[in-house]
CSV table of C-alpha atoms in Angstrom, one decimal:
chain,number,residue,atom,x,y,z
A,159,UNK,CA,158.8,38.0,-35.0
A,160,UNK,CA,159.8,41.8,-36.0
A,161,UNK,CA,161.5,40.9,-39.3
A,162,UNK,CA,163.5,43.3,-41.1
A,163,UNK,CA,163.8,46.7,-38.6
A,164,UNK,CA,165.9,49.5,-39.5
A,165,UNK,CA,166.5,52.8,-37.3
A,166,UNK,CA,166.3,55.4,-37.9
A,167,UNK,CA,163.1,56.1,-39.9
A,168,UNK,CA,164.0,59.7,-41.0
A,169,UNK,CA,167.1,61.1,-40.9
A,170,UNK,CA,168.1,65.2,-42.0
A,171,UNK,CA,172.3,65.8,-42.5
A,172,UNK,CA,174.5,68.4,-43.5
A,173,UNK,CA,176.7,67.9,-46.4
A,174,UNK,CA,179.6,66.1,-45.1
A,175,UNK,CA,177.4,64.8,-41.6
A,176,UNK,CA,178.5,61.3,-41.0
A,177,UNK,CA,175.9,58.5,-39.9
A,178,UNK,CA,175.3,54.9,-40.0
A,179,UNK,CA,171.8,53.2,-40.7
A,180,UNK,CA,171.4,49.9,-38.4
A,181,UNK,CA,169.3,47.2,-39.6
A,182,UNK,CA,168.5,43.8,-37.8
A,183,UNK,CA,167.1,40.6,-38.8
A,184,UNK,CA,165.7,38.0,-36.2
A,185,UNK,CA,164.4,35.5,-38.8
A,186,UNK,CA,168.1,33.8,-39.1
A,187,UNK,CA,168.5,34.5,-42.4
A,188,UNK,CA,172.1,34.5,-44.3
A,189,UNK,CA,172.4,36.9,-46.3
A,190,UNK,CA,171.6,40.9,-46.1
A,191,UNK,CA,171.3,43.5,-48.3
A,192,UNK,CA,171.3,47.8,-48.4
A,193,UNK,CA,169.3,48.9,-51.1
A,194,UNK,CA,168.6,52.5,-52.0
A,195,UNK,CA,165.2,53.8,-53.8
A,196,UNK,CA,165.0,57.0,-56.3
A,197,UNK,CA,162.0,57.8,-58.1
A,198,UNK,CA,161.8,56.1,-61.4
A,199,UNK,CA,165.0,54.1,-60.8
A,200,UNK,CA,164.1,51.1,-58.7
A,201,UNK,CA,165.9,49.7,-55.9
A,202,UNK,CA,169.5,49.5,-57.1
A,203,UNK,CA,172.0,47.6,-54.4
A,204,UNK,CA,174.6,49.2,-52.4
A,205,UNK,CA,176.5,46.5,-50.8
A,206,UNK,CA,175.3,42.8,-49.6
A,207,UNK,CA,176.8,40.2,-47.2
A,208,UNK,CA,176.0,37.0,-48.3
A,209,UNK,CA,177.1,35.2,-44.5
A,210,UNK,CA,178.0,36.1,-41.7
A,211,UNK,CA,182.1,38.0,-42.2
A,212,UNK,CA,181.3,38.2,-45.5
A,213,UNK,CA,180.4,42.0,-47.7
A,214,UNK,CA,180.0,42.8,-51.2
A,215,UNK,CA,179.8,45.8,-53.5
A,216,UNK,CA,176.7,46.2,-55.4
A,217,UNK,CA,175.7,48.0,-57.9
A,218,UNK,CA,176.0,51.8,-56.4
A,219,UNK,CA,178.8,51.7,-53.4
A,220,UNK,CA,180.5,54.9,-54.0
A,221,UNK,CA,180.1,56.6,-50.4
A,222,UNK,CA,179.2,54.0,-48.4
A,223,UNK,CA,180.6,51.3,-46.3
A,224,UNK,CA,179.1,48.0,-44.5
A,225,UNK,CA,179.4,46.1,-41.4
A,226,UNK,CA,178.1,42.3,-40.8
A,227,UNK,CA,178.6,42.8,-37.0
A,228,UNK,CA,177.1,39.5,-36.8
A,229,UNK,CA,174.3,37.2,-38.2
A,230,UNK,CA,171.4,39.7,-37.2
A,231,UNK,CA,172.7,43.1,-38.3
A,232,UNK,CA,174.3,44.4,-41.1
A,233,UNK,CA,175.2,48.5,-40.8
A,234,UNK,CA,175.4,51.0,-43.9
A,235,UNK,CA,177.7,54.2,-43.0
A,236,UNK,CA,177.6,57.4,-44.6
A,237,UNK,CA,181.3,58.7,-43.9
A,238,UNK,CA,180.6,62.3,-45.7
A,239,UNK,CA,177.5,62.4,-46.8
A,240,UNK,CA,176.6,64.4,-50.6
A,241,UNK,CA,172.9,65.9,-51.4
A,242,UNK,CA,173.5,62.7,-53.9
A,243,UNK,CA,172.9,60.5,-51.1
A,244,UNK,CA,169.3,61.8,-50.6
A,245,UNK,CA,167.2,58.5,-51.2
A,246,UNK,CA,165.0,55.8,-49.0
A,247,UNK,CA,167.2,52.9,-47.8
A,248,UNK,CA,166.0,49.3,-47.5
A,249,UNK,CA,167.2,46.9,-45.7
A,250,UNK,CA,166.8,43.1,-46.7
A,251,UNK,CA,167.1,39.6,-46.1
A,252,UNK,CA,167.2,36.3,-47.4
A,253,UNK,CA,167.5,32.8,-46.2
A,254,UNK,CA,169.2,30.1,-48.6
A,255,UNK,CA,167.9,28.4,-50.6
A,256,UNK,CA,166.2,27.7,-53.6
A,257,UNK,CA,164.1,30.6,-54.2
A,258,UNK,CA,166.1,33.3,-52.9
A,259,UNK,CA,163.3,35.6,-52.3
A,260,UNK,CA,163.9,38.8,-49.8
A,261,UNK,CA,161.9,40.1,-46.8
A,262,UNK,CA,162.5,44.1,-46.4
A,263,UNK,CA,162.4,46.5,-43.4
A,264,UNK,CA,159.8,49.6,-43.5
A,265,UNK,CA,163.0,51.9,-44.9
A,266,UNK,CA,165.2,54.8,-43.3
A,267,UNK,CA,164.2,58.2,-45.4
A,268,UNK,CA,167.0,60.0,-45.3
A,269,UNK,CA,167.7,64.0,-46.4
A,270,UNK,CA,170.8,65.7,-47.4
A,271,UNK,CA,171.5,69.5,-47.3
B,917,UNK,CA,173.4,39.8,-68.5
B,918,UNK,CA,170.3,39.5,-66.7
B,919,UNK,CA,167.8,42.3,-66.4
B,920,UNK,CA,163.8,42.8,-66.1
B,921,UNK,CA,161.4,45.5,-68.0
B,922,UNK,CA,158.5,46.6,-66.6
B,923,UNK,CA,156.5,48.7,-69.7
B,924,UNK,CA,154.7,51.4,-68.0
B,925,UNK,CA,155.8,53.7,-65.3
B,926,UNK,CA,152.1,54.5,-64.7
B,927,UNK,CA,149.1,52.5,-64.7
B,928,UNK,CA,145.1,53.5,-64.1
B,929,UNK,CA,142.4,51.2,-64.2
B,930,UNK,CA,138.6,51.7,-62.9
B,931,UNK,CA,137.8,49.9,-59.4
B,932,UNK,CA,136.6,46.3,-60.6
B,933,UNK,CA,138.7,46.5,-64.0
B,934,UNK,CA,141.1,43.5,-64.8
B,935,UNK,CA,144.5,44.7,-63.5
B,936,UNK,CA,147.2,44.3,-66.0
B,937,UNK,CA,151.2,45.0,-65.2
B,938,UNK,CA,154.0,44.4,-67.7
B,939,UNK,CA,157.2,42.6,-67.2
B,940,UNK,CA,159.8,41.0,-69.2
B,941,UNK,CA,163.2,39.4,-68.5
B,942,UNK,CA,166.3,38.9,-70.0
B,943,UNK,CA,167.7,35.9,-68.6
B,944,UNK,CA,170.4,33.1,-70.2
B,945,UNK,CA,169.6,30.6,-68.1
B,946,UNK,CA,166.2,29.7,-66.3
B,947,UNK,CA,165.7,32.5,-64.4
B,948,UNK,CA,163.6,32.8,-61.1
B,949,UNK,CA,161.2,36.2,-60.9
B,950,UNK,CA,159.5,38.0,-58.2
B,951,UNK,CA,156.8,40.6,-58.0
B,952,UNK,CA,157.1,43.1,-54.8
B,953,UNK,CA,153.9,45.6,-53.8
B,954,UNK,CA,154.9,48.5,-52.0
B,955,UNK,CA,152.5,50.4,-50.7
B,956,UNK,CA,153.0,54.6,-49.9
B,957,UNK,CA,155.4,54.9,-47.3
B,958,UNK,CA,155.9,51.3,-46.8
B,959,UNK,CA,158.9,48.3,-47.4
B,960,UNK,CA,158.6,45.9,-50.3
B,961,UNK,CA,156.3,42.9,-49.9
B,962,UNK,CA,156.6,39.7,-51.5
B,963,UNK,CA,153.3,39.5,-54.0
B,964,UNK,CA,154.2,35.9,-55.8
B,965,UNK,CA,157.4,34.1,-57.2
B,966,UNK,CA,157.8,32.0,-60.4
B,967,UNK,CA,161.1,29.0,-59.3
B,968,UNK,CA,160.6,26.6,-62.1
B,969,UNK,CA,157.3,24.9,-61.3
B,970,UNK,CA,154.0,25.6,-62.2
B,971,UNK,CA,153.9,28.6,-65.2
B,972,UNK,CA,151.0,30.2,-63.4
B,973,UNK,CA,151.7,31.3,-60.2
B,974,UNK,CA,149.3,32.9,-57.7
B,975,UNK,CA,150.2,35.2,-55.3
B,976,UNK,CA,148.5,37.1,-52.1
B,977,UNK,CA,145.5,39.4,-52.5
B,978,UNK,CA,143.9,37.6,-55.6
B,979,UNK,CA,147.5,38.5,-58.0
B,980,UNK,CA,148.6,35.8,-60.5
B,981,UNK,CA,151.7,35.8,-63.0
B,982,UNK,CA,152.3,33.9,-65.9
B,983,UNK,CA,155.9,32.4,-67.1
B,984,UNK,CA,156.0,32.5,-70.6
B,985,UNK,CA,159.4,31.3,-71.7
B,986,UNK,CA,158.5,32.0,-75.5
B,987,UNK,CA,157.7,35.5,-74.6
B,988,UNK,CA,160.0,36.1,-71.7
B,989,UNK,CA,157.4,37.9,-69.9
B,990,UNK,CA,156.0,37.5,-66.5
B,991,UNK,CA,153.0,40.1,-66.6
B,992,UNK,CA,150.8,40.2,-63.1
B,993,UNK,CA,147.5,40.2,-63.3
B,994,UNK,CA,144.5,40.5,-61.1
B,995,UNK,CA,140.8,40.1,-62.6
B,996,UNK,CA,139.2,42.9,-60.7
B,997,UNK,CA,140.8,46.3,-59.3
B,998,UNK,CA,139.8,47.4,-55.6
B,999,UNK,CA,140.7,50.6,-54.1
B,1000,UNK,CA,142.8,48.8,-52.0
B,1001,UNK,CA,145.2,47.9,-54.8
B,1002,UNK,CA,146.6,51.4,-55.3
B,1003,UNK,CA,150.8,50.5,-54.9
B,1004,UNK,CA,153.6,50.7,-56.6
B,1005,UNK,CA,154.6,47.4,-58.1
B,1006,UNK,CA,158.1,45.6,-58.6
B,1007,UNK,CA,159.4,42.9,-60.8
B,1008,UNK,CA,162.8,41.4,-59.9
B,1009,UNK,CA,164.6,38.4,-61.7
B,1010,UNK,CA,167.4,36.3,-59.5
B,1011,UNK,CA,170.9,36.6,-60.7
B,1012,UNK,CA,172.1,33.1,-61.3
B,1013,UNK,CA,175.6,33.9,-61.9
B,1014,UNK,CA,179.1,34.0,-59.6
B,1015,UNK,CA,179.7,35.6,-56.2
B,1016,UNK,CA,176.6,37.5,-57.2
B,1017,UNK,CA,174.5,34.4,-57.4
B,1018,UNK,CA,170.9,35.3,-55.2
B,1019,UNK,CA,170.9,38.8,-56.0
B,1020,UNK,CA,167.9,40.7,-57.0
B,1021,UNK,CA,167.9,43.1,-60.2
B,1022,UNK,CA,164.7,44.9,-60.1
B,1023,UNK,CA,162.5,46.7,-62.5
B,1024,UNK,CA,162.0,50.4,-62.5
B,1025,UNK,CA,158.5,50.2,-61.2
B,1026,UNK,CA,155.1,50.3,-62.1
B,1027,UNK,CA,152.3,52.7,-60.1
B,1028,UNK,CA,148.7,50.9,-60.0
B,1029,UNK,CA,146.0,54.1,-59.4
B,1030,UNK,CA,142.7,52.9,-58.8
B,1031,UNK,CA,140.3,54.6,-59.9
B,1032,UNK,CA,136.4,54.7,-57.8
């Protein structure tokens, strides 16, 4: 099993560039999640699908949007993207159940000029 | 609200030197907590998790946590530092709450330096 993959694994854009990260899952998990990492701030959410036709903000949305094109992806788009946006993205999954825990891709690194 | 701490953006110990990472939780309910490694350049990696069973949990690569309700505090520990250890840790507490329910909140961070 590959787990969590995500392409690309860098990424360089122009202010108002547009992109989208892709992320699949092949361990039949239910819910996804796009996290973003800053130093010193954590991982803070972006948006998560719980199931399948399902998405949800998070914490930080502003910019972005989400597709759940089905059960093994889940796509984070950049429609204009800021130097603000400059951060490592995570993808992540999760089956259900009790302990909820997450299983995360290797990250897209992604630079904004 | 729920919420985790970790005290100590930085840590150094000496290779063989009990290892020693700070978290505490804010939690209304019985909550269920998560350490993550991530090592340089790397995803998150699930170290241990504490669901409501046994208060001392042990993880991968010698790490154990400790629940302790009265203190809400889930510190990670690891009785002897190797070079190999050298990460950035995470903490992370499961909201238990609404549509959000199964959501992660995670700490700021702590980096382990290990020092020969």
């Amino acid at each position: 099993n590959a787990g969590v993959t995500q392409t690309p694994k860098f990424q360089v854009l122009k202010t108002g560039q547009s992109m989208t990260l892709q992320c699949a899952q092949d361990m039949n998990h239910n819910s996804m999640y796009w996290y973003r990492q800053d130093p010193g701030m954590g991982l803070r959410l972006i948006y998560y699908s719980a199931s399948e036709g399902t998405t949800d903000k998070g914490e930080v949305p502003n910019g972005y949007n989400v597709s759940r094109l089905n059960k093994r992806e889940f796509s984070l788009r950049l429609e204009s993207a800021a130097p603000s946006q400059t951060s490592v993205y995570f993808c992540a999954s999760s089956p259900q159940g009790i302990s909820y825990e997450q299983y995360f891709g290797p990250g897209t690194r992604l630079t904004v000029t | 609200a729920q919420s985790v701490t970790q005290l100590g953006s930085h840590v150094s110990v000496s290779e063989g030197a009990l290892v020693l990472l700070r978290c505490n939780y804010s939690s209304s309910v019985p909550p269920y907590l998560f350490w993550y490694v991530q090592y340089p350049n790397q995803g998150l990696q699930l170290l241990l998790k504490y669901t409501s069973a046994a208060t001392l949990v042990k993880g991968i690569n010698g790490f154990e946590a400790e629940f302790k309700k009265s203190e809400t505090s889930f510190h990670l520990t690891k009785p002897s530092a190797h070079m190999s250890d050298a990460a950035e840790y995470f903490c992370a507490v499961r909201l238990n709450y609404g549509g959000s329910q199964g959501n992660l909140i995670f700490g700021k961070g702590t980096k382990l330096s290990v020092k020969p």
